[in-house]
Amino acid sequence: MTDILYKQKISAVSIRKVRSLTFGCMSAVSQGKICVNGCDNALKKIEKSNQTNELLKKIFACAAVMCALLMLDGLMQASSLRLFSVRMDAKPALIIAGALYMALLVVIYRLIPDKTLIARDGCHLFRESMAHAVLALVLQAGMLKFYELAIGQKLTSGNQTSLVAGMKHDLFPIVICAVAIAPLMEELIFRLVPSLFFADLWRTAGGCMLVMSVTGALFSLSHAPDNALVFSVYFVTGIVFGHACRRGGYACSSLAHFFYNFASVALALSTVS
C-alpha cells in the first residue's frame, strides 16, 4: 500500500513537472514568436525607411538635373536670340550650348539601359507624334474657347505675350527658339529625365500617370500662366506630350511638341501680321 501511494505521488510530481515544462516551452515559443514578429516589423520599418530615402534621393537628383537643364535651355535661347540680332558676339556661346546639349543627349543615350525611353520599337513615329500634336491643339483650343465663353474674357499667358511681342522685333530668332530649341529641351527636361529617374513608376499605368501629372504641372508653370484656367490648359497639354513619350519615347514627344509649336507660331504670326 505504501509503495502504491509513493508511486502515485511520484506520478503526480512527474505530471506537474511535465506540465510545467510544457507551459515553459509554450511560453518560450510564444516569446519567440513575439521576438520574430518584432524583428519582422523592425526589418519592414527599415526597408520602408530605405525605400523612402531612395525615393527622396531620386526626387532631389531629378530636380537638380531638371534645374541644370533649365539653365542650359535659357542659355541656348538667349544665345540664339543674340546671334541673329545686332550683337554677333554670342555665336560662340550658342555653339558651346549646342555642343553641350548634343553631348548631353549622347551621354544620356549611353547611360539609359532601356533605349525604348528614347524611341519605342514598332512605333509609327510620324503618325503618333502628329496625332498627339493635333490632340493637344484641339484640347487647347476647346478649353480656351470654353473658358472665354464662361468668363467673357480672352485668356493669355506670359509665355504667349512675350512670344508675340518678340516676333514684332526679332521674328527669325524667336521662331528658331520656339520651333527648334524649345521642343527638344522641354521634352528632355519634363519627359525624358523624369522617365529615366522614375523608370519603375513609368512602366506602370498608375505610376506613369503620377509622373505625367507632376511633370505636366511643372511644364505648365514654366509657361507663366496668368491664372488657374490657363494653367489647366498647359497642364493638359503636358499630359498629352507625356502620353506621347510613353507611347513612342522621347523622339515621339519631341516631334509632337515640334508640330504643336509650329502650329502655335503660325497662328501667332497671323495675329502679328
Coordinates of C-alpha atoms in Angstrom, one line a residue:
M1 CA 0.0 0.0 0.0
T2 CA 2.8 2.4 0.9
D3 CA 4.6 1.6 -2.4
I4 CA 1.4 2.3 -4.3
L5 CA 1.0 5.7 -2.6
Y6 CA 4.6 6.5 -3.2
K7 CA 4.3 5.7 -6.9
Q8 CA 1.2 7.8 -7.2
K9 CA 2.9 10.7 -5.5
I10 CA 5.9 10.3 -7.9
S11 CA 3.5 10.2 -10.9
A12 CA 1.7 13.3 -9.7
V13 CA 5.0 15.1 -9.3
S14 CA 6.1 14.0 -12.7
I15 CA 2.9 15.1 -14.3
R16 CA 3.3 18.5 -12.6
K17 CA 6.8 18.8 -13.9
V18 CA 5.8 17.7 -17.4
R19 CA 3.0 20.3 -17.3
S20 CA 5.4 22.9 -16.0
L21 CA 7.9 22.1 -18.8
T22 CA 5.1 22.1 -21.3
F23 CA 3.9 25.6 -20.2
G24 CA 7.5 26.7 -20.1
C25 CA 8.1 25.5 -23.7
M26 CA 4.8 27.1 -24.8
S27 CA 5.8 30.4 -23.1
A28 CA 9.2 30.2 -24.8
V29 CA 7.6 29.6 -28.2
S30 CA 5.2 32.5 -27.6
Q31 CA 8.1 34.8 -26.6
G32 CA 10.0 33.5 -29.7
K33 CA 7.1 34.4 -31.9
I34 CA 6.9 37.8 -30.4
C35 CA 10.6 38.3 -31.0
V36 CA 10.3 37.1 -34.6
N37 CA 7.3 39.4 -35.2
G38 CA 9.2 42.3 -33.6
C39 CA 12.2 41.6 -35.8
D40 CA 10.0 41.4 -38.9
N41 CA 8.3 44.7 -38.0
A42 CA 11.7 46.3 -37.4
L43 CA 13.0 45.0 -40.8
K44 CA 9.9 46.2 -42.5
K45 CA 10.3 49.7 -41.0
I46 CA 14.0 49.7 -42.0
E47 CA 13.1 48.6 -45.5
K48 CA 10.3 51.2 -45.7
S49 CA 12.7 53.9 -44.4
N50 CA 15.3 52.8 -47.0
Q51 CA 12.7 53.0 -49.8
T52 CA 11.7 56.5 -48.6
N53 CA 15.3 57.6 -48.6
E54 CA 15.9 56.2 -52.1
L55 CA 12.8 57.9 -53.3
L56 CA 13.9 61.2 -51.8
K57 CA 17.3 60.8 -53.4
K58 CA 15.7 60.2 -56.8
I59 CA 13.5 63.3 -56.4
F60 CA 16.3 65.6 -55.4
A61 CA 18.6 64.2 -58.1
C62 CA 15.9 64.6 -60.7
A63 CA 15.1 68.1 -59.6
A64 CA 18.8 69.0 -59.7
V65 CA 19.2 67.7 -63.3
M66 CA 16.0 69.4 -64.4
C67 CA 17.2 72.8 -62.9
A68 CA 20.6 72.4 -64.6
L69 CA 18.9 71.7 -68.0
L70 CA 16.5 74.7 -67.5
M71 CA 19.6 76.9 -67.1
L72 CA 21.1 75.4 -70.2
D73 CA 17.8 75.9 -72.0
G74 CA 17.9 79.6 -71.0
L75 CA 21.5 79.9 -72.2
M76 CA 20.7 78.4 -75.6
Q77 CA 17.7 80.5 -76.2
A78 CA 19.4 83.7 -75.0
S79 CA 22.4 82.9 -77.2
S80 CA 20.3 82.2 -80.3
L81 CA 18.4 85.4 -79.8
R82 CA 21.6 87.4 -79.7
L83 CA 23.1 85.5 -82.6
F84 CA 20.7 86.9 -85.1
S85 CA 20.4 90.4 -83.6
V86 CA 22.9 93.2 -83.7
R87 CA 25.3 91.6 -81.2
M88 CA 27.0 88.9 -83.1
D89 CA 29.5 88.0 -80.3
A90 CA 27.1 85.5 -78.9
K91 CA 27.8 83.0 -81.6
P92 CA 30.5 81.1 -79.5
A93 CA 28.0 80.9 -76.6
L94 CA 25.4 79.3 -78.9
I95 CA 27.9 76.9 -80.4
I96 CA 29.1 75.9 -76.9
A97 CA 25.5 75.5 -75.6
G98 CA 24.5 73.4 -78.7
A99 CA 27.6 71.2 -78.3
L100 CA 26.8 70.7 -74.6
Y101 CA 23.2 69.8 -75.4
M102 CA 24.3 67.3 -78.1
A103 CA 26.9 65.8 -75.7
L104 CA 24.3 65.6 -73.0
L105 CA 22.0 63.7 -75.3
V106 CA 24.7 61.3 -76.3
V107 CA 25.7 60.7 -72.6
I108 CA 22.0 60.1 -71.6
Y109 CA 21.6 57.8 -74.5
R110 CA 24.6 55.8 -73.5
L111 CA 23.6 55.7 -69.8
I112 CA 19.9 54.7 -70.4
P113 CA 19.7 50.9 -70.1
D114 CA 16.2 50.9 -71.7
K115 CA 16.5 52.5 -75.1
T116 CA 12.7 52.5 -75.5
L117 CA 12.7 55.6 -73.4
I118 CA 14.3 57.3 -76.4
A119 CA 12.4 55.7 -79.2
R120 CA 10.0 52.8 -78.8
D121 CA 10.3 49.9 -81.3
G122 CA 7.3 49.4 -83.6
C123 CA 6.0 52.9 -83.0
H124 CA 4.9 54.8 -86.1
L125 CA 6.8 58.0 -85.1
F126 CA 5.3 60.5 -87.6
R127 CA 1.7 59.2 -87.1
E128 CA 1.8 59.1 -83.3
S129 CA 3.5 62.5 -83.0
M130 CA 1.1 64.2 -85.4
A131 CA -1.9 62.6 -83.7
H132 CA -0.7 63.9 -80.3
A133 CA 0.1 67.3 -81.6
V134 CA -3.4 67.6 -83.2
L135 CA -5.0 66.3 -79.9
A136 CA -3.1 68.9 -77.9
L137 CA -4.1 71.7 -80.3
V138 CA -7.8 70.7 -80.3
L139 CA -7.9 70.4 -76.5
Q140 CA -6.2 73.7 -76.0
A141 CA -8.5 75.5 -78.5
G142 CA -11.6 73.9 -77.0
M143 CA -10.6 74.6 -73.4
L144 CA -9.7 78.2 -74.1
K145 CA -12.9 78.8 -76.0
F146 CA -15.0 77.3 -73.2
Y147 CA -13.2 79.4 -70.6
E148 CA -13.6 82.6 -72.6
L149 CA -17.3 82.0 -73.1
A150 CA -17.7 81.2 -69.4
I151 CA -15.9 84.3 -68.1
G152 CA -16.3 86.6 -71.0
Q153 CA -12.6 87.4 -71.2
K154 CA -9.8 86.4 -73.5
L155 CA -7.2 84.3 -71.8
T156 CA -3.4 84.5 -72.4
S157 CA -0.2 83.5 -70.7
G158 CA 3.0 85.4 -70.1
N159 CA 4.7 83.0 -72.5
Q160 CA 2.3 83.9 -75.3
T161 CA 2.6 87.6 -74.6
S162 CA 6.4 87.5 -74.8
L163 CA 6.3 85.3 -77.9
V164 CA 4.1 87.8 -79.8
A165 CA 6.0 90.8 -78.5
G166 CA 9.3 89.2 -79.5
M167 CA 8.1 88.4 -83.0
K168 CA 7.5 92.1 -83.7
H169 CA 11.1 92.9 -83.1
D170 CA 13.2 89.7 -83.9
L171 CA 11.0 87.3 -85.8
F172 CA 13.5 84.8 -87.0
P173 CA 15.3 84.0 -83.7
I174 CA 12.0 83.8 -81.9
V175 CA 10.8 81.2 -84.4
I176 CA 14.0 79.3 -84.1
C177 CA 13.8 79.2 -80.3
A178 CA 10.1 78.3 -80.3
V179 CA 10.1 75.7 -83.0
A180 CA 13.5 74.1 -82.9
I181 CA 15.1 74.5 -79.4
A182 CA 12.0 74.6 -77.1
P183 CA 10.5 71.2 -78.1
L184 CA 13.9 69.4 -77.7
M185 CA 14.8 71.0 -74.4
E186 CA 11.3 70.9 -72.8
E187 CA 10.8 67.3 -73.7
L188 CA 14.2 66.4 -72.4
I189 CA 13.5 68.3 -69.1
F190 CA 9.9 67.4 -68.5
R191 CA 9.6 64.0 -70.0
L192 CA 12.8 62.1 -70.6
V193 CA 14.6 63.0 -67.4
P194 CA 11.7 62.0 -65.1
S195 CA 11.0 58.8 -67.0
L196 CA 14.7 58.0 -66.6
F197 CA 14.8 58.6 -62.8
F198 CA 11.4 57.0 -62.2
A199 CA 11.6 54.2 -64.7
D200 CA 9.8 51.7 -62.4
L201 CA 6.8 54.1 -62.0
W202 CA 6.9 54.9 -65.7
R203 CA 6.3 51.3 -66.6
T204 CA 3.0 51.1 -64.7
A205 CA -0.2 52.8 -65.6
G206 CA -0.8 54.4 -62.2
G207 CA 2.8 55.4 -61.7
C208 CA 3.1 56.8 -65.2
M209 CA 0.0 58.9 -64.6
L210 CA 1.5 60.2 -61.4
V211 CA 4.8 61.2 -63.1
M212 CA 2.9 62.8 -66.0
S213 CA 0.7 64.8 -63.6
V214 CA 3.7 66.2 -61.7
T215 CA 5.7 67.0 -64.8
G216 CA 2.6 68.4 -66.5
A217 CA 2.2 70.8 -63.6
L218 CA 5.8 71.8 -63.8
F219 CA 5.5 72.2 -67.6
S220 CA 2.5 74.4 -67.1
L221 CA 4.3 76.6 -64.6
S222 CA 7.2 77.1 -66.9
H223 CA 4.9 78.8 -69.4
A224 CA 4.0 81.5 -66.9
P225 CA 0.2 81.1 -66.8
D226 CA -1.7 84.2 -65.7
N227 CA -4.4 82.2 -63.8
A228 CA -5.6 78.8 -62.9
L229 CA -7.6 78.4 -66.1
V230 CA -4.5 79.0 -68.3
F231 CA -2.6 76.7 -66.0
S232 CA -5.1 73.9 -66.6
V233 CA -4.7 74.3 -70.4
Y234 CA -1.0 73.9 -70.3
F235 CA -1.3 71.1 -67.8
V236 CA -3.5 69.1 -70.2
T237 CA -1.0 69.8 -73.0
G238 CA 1.8 68.5 -70.8
I239 CA -0.3 65.3 -70.1
V240 CA -0.7 64.8 -73.9
F241 CA 3.0 65.1 -74.5
G242 CA 3.7 62.8 -71.6
H243 CA 1.4 60.2 -73.2
A244 CA 3.2 60.7 -76.5
C245 CA 6.5 60.0 -74.7
R246 CA 5.1 56.8 -73.1
R247 CA 3.8 55.6 -76.5
G248 CA 6.8 56.4 -78.6
G249 CA 9.6 57.7 -76.4
Y250 CA 11.4 61.0 -76.3
A251 CA 11.6 61.2 -80.1
C252 CA 7.8 60.9 -80.4
S253 CA 7.0 63.6 -77.8
S254 CA 9.7 65.9 -79.2
L255 CA 8.3 65.6 -82.7
A256 CA 4.7 66.1 -81.4
H257 CA 5.9 69.2 -79.5
F258 CA 7.6 70.5 -82.7
F259 CA 4.4 70.2 -84.7
Y260 CA 2.4 71.8 -81.8
N261 CA 4.8 74.7 -81.5
F262 CA 5.0 75.1 -85.3
A263 CA 1.2 75.5 -85.5
S264 CA 1.1 77.8 -82.5
V265 CA 3.8 80.0 -84.0
A266 CA 1.9 80.1 -87.3
L267 CA -1.2 81.2 -85.5
A268 CA 0.8 83.9 -83.6
L269 CA 2.3 85.1 -86.9
S270 CA -1.2 85.6 -88.3
T271 CA -2.1 87.9 -85.4
V272 CA 1.2 89.8 -85.6
S273 CA 0.8 90.4 -89.4

